[in-house]
PDB file of C-alpha atoms in Angstrom:
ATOM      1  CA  UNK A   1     -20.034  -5.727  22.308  1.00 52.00           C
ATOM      2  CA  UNK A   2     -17.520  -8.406  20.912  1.00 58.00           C
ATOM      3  CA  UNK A   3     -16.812  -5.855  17.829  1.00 55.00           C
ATOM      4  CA  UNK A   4     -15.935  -2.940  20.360  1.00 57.00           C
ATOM      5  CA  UNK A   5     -13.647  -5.010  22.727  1.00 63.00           C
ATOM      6  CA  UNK A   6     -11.502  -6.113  19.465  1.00 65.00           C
ATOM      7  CA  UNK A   7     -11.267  -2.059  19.098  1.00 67.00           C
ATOM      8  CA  UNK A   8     -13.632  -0.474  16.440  1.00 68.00           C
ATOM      9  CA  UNK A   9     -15.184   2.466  17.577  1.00 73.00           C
ATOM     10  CA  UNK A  10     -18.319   2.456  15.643  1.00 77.00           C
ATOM     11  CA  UNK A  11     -18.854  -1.309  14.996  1.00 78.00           C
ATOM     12  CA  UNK A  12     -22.324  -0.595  13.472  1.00 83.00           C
ATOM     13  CA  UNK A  13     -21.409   1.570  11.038  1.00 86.00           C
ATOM     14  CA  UNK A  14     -18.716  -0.939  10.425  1.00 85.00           C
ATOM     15  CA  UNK A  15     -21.401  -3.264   9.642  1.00 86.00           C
ATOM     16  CA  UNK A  16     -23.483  -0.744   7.803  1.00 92.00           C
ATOM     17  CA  UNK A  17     -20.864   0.279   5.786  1.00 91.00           C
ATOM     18  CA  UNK A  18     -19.669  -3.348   4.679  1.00 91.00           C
ATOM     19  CA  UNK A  19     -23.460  -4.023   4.143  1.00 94.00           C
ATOM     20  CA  UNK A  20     -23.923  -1.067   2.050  1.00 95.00           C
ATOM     21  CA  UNK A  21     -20.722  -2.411   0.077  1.00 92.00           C
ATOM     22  CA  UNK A  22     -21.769  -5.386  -1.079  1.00 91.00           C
ATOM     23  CA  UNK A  23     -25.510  -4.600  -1.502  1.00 93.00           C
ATOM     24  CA  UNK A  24     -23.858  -1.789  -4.151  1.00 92.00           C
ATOM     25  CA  UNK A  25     -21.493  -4.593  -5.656  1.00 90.00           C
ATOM     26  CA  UNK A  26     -24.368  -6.990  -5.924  1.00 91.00           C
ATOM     27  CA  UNK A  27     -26.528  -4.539  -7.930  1.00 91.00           C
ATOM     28  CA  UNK A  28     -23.003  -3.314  -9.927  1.00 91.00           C
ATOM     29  CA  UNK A  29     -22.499  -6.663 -10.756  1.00 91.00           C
ATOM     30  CA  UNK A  30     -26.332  -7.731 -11.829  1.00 90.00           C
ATOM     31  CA  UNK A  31     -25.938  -4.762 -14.359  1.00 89.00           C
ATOM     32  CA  UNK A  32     -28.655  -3.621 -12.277  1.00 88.00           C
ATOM     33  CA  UNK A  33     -30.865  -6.787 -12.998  1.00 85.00           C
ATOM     34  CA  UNK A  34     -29.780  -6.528 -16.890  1.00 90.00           C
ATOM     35  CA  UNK A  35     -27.345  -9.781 -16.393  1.00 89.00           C
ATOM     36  CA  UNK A  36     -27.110 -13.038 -16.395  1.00 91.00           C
ATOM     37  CA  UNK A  37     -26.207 -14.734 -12.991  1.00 91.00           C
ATOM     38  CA  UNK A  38     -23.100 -16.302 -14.508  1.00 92.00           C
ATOM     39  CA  UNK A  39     -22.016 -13.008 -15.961  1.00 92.00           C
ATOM     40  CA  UNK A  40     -22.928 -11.389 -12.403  1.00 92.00           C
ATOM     41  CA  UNK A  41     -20.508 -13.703 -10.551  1.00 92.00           C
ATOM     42  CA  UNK A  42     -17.876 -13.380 -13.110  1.00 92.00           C
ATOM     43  CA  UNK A  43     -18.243  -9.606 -13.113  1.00 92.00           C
ATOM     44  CA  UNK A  44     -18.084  -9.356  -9.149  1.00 92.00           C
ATOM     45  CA  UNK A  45     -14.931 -11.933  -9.302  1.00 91.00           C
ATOM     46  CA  UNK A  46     -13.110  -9.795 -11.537  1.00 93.00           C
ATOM     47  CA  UNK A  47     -13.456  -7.000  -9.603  1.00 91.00           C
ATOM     48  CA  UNK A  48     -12.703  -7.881  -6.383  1.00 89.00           C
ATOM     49  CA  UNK A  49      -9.644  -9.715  -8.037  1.00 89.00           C
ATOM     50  CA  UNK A  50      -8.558  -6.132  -9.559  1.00 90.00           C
ATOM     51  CA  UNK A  51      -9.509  -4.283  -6.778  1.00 88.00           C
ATOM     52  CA  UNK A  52      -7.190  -6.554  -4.780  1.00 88.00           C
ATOM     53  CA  UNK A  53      -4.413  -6.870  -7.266  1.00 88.00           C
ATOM     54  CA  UNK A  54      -4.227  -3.243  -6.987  1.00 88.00           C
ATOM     55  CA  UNK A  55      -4.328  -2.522  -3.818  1.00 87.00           C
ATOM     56  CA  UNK A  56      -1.248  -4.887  -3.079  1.00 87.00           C
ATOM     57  CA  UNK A  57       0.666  -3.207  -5.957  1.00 86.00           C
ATOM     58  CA  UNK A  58       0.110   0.161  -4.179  1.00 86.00           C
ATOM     59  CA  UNK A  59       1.009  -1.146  -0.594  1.00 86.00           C
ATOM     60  CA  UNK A  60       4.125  -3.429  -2.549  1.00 84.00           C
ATOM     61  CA  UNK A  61       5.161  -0.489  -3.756  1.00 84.00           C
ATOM     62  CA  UNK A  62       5.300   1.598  -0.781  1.00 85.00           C
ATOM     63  CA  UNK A  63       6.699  -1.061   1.308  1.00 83.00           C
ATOM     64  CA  UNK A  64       8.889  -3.976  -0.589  1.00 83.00           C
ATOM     65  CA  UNK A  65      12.511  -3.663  -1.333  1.00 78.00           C
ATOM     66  CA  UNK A  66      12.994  -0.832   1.486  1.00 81.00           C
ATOM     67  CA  UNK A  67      15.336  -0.679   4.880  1.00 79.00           C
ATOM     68  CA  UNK A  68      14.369  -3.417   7.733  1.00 82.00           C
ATOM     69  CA  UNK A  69      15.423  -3.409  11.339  1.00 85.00           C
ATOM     70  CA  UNK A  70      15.588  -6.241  14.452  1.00 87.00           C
ATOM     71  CA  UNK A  71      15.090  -5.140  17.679  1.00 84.00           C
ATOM     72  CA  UNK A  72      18.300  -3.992  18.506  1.00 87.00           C
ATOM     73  CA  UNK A  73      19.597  -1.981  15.777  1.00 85.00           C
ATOM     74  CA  UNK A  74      15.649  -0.178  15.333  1.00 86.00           C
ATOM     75  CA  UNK A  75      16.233   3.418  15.360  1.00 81.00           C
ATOM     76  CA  UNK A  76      13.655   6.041  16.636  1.00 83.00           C
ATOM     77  CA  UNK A  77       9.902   6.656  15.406  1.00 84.00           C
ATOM     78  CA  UNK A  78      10.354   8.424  12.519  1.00 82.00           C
ATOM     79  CA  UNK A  79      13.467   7.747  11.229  1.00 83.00           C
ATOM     80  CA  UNK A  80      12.088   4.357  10.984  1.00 85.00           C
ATOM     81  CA  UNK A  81       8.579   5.122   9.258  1.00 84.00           C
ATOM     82  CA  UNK A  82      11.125   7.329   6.297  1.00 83.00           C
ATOM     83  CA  UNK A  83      13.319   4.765   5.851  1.00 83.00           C
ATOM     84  CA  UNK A  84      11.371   1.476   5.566  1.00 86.00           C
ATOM     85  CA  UNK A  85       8.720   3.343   3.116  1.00 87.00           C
ATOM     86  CA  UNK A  86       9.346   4.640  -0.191  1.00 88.00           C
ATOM     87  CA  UNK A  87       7.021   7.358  -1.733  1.00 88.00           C
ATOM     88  CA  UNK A  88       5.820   7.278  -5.198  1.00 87.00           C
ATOM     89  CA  UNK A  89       5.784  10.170  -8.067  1.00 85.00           C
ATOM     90  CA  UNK A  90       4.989  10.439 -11.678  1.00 85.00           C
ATOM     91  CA  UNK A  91       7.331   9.546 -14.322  1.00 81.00           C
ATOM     92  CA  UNK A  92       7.959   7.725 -17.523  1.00 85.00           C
ATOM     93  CA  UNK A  93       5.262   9.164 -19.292  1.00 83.00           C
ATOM     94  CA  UNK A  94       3.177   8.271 -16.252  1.00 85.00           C
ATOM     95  CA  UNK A  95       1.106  11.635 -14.984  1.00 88.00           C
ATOM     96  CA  UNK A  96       1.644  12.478 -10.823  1.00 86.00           C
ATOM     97  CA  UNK A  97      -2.130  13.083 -11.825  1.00 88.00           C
ATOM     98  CA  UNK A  98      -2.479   9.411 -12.762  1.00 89.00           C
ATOM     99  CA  UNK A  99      -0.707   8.055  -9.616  1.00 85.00           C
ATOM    100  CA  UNK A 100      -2.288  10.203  -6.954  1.00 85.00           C
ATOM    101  CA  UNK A 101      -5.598   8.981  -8.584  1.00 87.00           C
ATOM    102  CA  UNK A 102      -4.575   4.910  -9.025  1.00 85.00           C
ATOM    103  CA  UNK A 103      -2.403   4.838  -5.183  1.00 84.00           C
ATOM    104  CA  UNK A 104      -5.640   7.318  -3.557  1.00 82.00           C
ATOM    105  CA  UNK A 105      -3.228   9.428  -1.379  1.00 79.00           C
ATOM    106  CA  UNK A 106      -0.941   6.248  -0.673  1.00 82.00           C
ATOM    107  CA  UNK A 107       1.955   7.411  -2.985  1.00 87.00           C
ATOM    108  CA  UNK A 108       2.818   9.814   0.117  1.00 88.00           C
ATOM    109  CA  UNK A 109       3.671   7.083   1.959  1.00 87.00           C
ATOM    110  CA  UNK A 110       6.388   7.766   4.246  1.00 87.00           C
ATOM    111  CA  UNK A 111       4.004  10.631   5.280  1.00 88.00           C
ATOM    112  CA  UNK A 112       1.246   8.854   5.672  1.00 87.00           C
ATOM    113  CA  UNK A 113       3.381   6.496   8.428  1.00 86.00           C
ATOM    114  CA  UNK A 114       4.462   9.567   9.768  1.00 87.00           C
ATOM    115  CA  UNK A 115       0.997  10.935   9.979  1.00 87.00           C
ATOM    116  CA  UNK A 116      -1.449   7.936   9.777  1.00 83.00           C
ATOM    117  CA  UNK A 117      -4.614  10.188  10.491  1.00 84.00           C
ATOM    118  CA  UNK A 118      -3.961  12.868   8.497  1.00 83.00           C
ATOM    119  CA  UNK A 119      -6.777  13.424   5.971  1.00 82.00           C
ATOM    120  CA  UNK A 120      -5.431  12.975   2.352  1.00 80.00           C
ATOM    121  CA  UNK A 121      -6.200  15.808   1.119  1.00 80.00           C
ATOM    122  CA  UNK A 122      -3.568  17.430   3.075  1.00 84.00           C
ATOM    123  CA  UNK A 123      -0.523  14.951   2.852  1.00 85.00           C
ATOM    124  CA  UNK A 124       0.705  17.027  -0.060  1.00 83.00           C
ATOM    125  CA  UNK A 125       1.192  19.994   2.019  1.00 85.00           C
ATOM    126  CA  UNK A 126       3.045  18.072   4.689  1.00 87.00           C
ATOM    127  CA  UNK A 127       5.069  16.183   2.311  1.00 87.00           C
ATOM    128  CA  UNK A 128       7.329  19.383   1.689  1.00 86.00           C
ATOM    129  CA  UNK A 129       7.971  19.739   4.852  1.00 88.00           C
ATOM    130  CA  UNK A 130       8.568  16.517   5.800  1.00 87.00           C
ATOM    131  CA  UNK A 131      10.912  16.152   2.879  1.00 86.00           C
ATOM    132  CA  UNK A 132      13.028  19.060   3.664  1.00 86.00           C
ATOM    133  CA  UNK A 133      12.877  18.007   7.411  1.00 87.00           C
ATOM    134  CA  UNK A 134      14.243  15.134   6.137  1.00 85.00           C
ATOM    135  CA  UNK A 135      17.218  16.664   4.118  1.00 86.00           C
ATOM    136  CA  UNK A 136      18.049  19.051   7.243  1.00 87.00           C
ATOM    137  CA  UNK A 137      18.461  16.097   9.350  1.00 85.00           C
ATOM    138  CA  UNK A 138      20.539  14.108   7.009  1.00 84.00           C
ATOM    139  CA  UNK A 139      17.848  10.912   6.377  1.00 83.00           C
ATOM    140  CA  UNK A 140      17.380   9.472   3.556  1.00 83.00           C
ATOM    141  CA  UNK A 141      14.148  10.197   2.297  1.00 83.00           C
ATOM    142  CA  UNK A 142      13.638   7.756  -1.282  1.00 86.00           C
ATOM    143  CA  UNK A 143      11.359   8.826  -3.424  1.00 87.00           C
ATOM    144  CA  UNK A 144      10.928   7.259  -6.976  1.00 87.00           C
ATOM    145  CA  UNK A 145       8.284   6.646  -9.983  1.00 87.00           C
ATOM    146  CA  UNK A 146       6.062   3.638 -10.535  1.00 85.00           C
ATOM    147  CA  UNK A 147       8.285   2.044 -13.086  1.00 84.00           C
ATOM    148  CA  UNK A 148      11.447   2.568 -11.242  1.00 88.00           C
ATOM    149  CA  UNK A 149       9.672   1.207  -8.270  1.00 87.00           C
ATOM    150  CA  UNK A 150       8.466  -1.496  -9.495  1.00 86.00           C
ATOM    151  CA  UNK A 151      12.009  -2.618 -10.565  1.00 89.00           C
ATOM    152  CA  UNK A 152      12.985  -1.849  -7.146  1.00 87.00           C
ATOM    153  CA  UNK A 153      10.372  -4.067  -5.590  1.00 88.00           C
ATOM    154  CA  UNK A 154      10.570  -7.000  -8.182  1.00 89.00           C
ATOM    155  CA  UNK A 155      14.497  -6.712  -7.496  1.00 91.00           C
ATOM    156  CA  UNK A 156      14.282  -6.659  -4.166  1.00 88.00           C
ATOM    157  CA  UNK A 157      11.593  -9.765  -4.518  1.00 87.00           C
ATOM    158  CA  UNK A 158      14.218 -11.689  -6.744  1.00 91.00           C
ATOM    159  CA  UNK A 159      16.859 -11.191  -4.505  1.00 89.00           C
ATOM    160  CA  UNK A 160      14.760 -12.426  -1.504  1.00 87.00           C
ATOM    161  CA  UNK A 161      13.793 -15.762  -3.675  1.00 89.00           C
ATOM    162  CA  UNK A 162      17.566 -16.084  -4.900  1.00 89.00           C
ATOM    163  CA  UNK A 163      18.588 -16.272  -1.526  1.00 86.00           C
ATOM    164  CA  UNK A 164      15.810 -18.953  -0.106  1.00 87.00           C
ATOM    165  CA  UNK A 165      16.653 -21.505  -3.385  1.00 85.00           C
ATOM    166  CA  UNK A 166      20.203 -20.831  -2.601  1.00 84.00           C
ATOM    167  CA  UNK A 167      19.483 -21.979   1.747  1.00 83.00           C
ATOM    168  CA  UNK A 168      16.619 -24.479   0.455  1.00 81.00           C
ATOM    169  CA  UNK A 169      19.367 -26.276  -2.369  1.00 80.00           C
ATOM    170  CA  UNK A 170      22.191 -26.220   0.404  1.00 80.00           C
ATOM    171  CA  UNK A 171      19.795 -27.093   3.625  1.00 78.00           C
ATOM    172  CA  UNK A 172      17.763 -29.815   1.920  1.00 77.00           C
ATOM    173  CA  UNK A 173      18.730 -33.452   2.405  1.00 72.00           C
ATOM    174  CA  UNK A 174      18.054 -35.119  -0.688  1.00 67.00           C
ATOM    175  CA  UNK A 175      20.641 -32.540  -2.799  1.00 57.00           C
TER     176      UNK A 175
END
């Protein structure tokens, strides 16, 4: 009852489902009864720390470095989901195979904000569209590989922390 007032619309296959999770990680990470406990824990740390790690590089990537708005200058639905996103292709040796694989449908991210319950398998097929929708309307639509990206983003990040020692060494009494 709690689960379904917070909003999930199946809370017991929630459950379930994060139950079946970690029963599978627990046997993954026993080597299916072939490992040591140490070796278990480190196993199941390491990948929860990678699965984590990566996950935040695909979402950084998507997300860091690109347009932000306050309330007042926020322009309309989707010309703010295409410009404060960034989509991801291949490049620099890197396959498109490769990065729809590693980002899981997440490289199309300015259509996936534009279409957040589309299945995956069909964001490719609106991503033209959008694109071109894009050009016809004048918006700018960015669109870049992982490498460049991840310039973009660590950039972007610099620039952010560049700015904070710059407010912290000027703000901060005993300077």
């Amino acid at each position: 009852l709690e689960l379904e007032r917070r909003g999930l619309q199946y809370p017991t296959l929630e459950r379930s489902g994060i139950a079946l999770h970690y029963a599978w990680m627990f046997v993954l990470s026993s080597g299916f009864g072939r490992f040591s406990i140490a070796y278990s824990i480190m196993y199941f740390m390491v990948a929860t720390c990678s699965s984590g790690l990566f996950l935040a590089l695909v979402f950084g990537l998507g997300h860091n470095g690109m347009a932000v708005y306050d309330a007042t200058t926020r322009p309309d639905f989707w010309k703010l989901q295409v410009t404060t996103t960034r989509n991801v292709i291949g490049g620099y040796g890197i396959p498109q195979f490769f990065v729809d694989w590693f980002c899981g449908g997440l490289q199309y991210q300015v259509d996936h904000h534009l279409f957040p319950m589309m299945p995956r398998n069909n964001i490719a097929k609106c991503h033209k569209l959008v694109e071109s929708f894009c050009k016809e309307w004048g918006v700018k639509y960015h669109e870049t590989d992982m490498i460049t990206g991840t310039w973009e983003v660590l950039k972007h990040l610099q620039n952010v922390s560049d700015e904070f020692l710059v407010e912290m060494v000027k703000d901060f009494p005993a300077m």
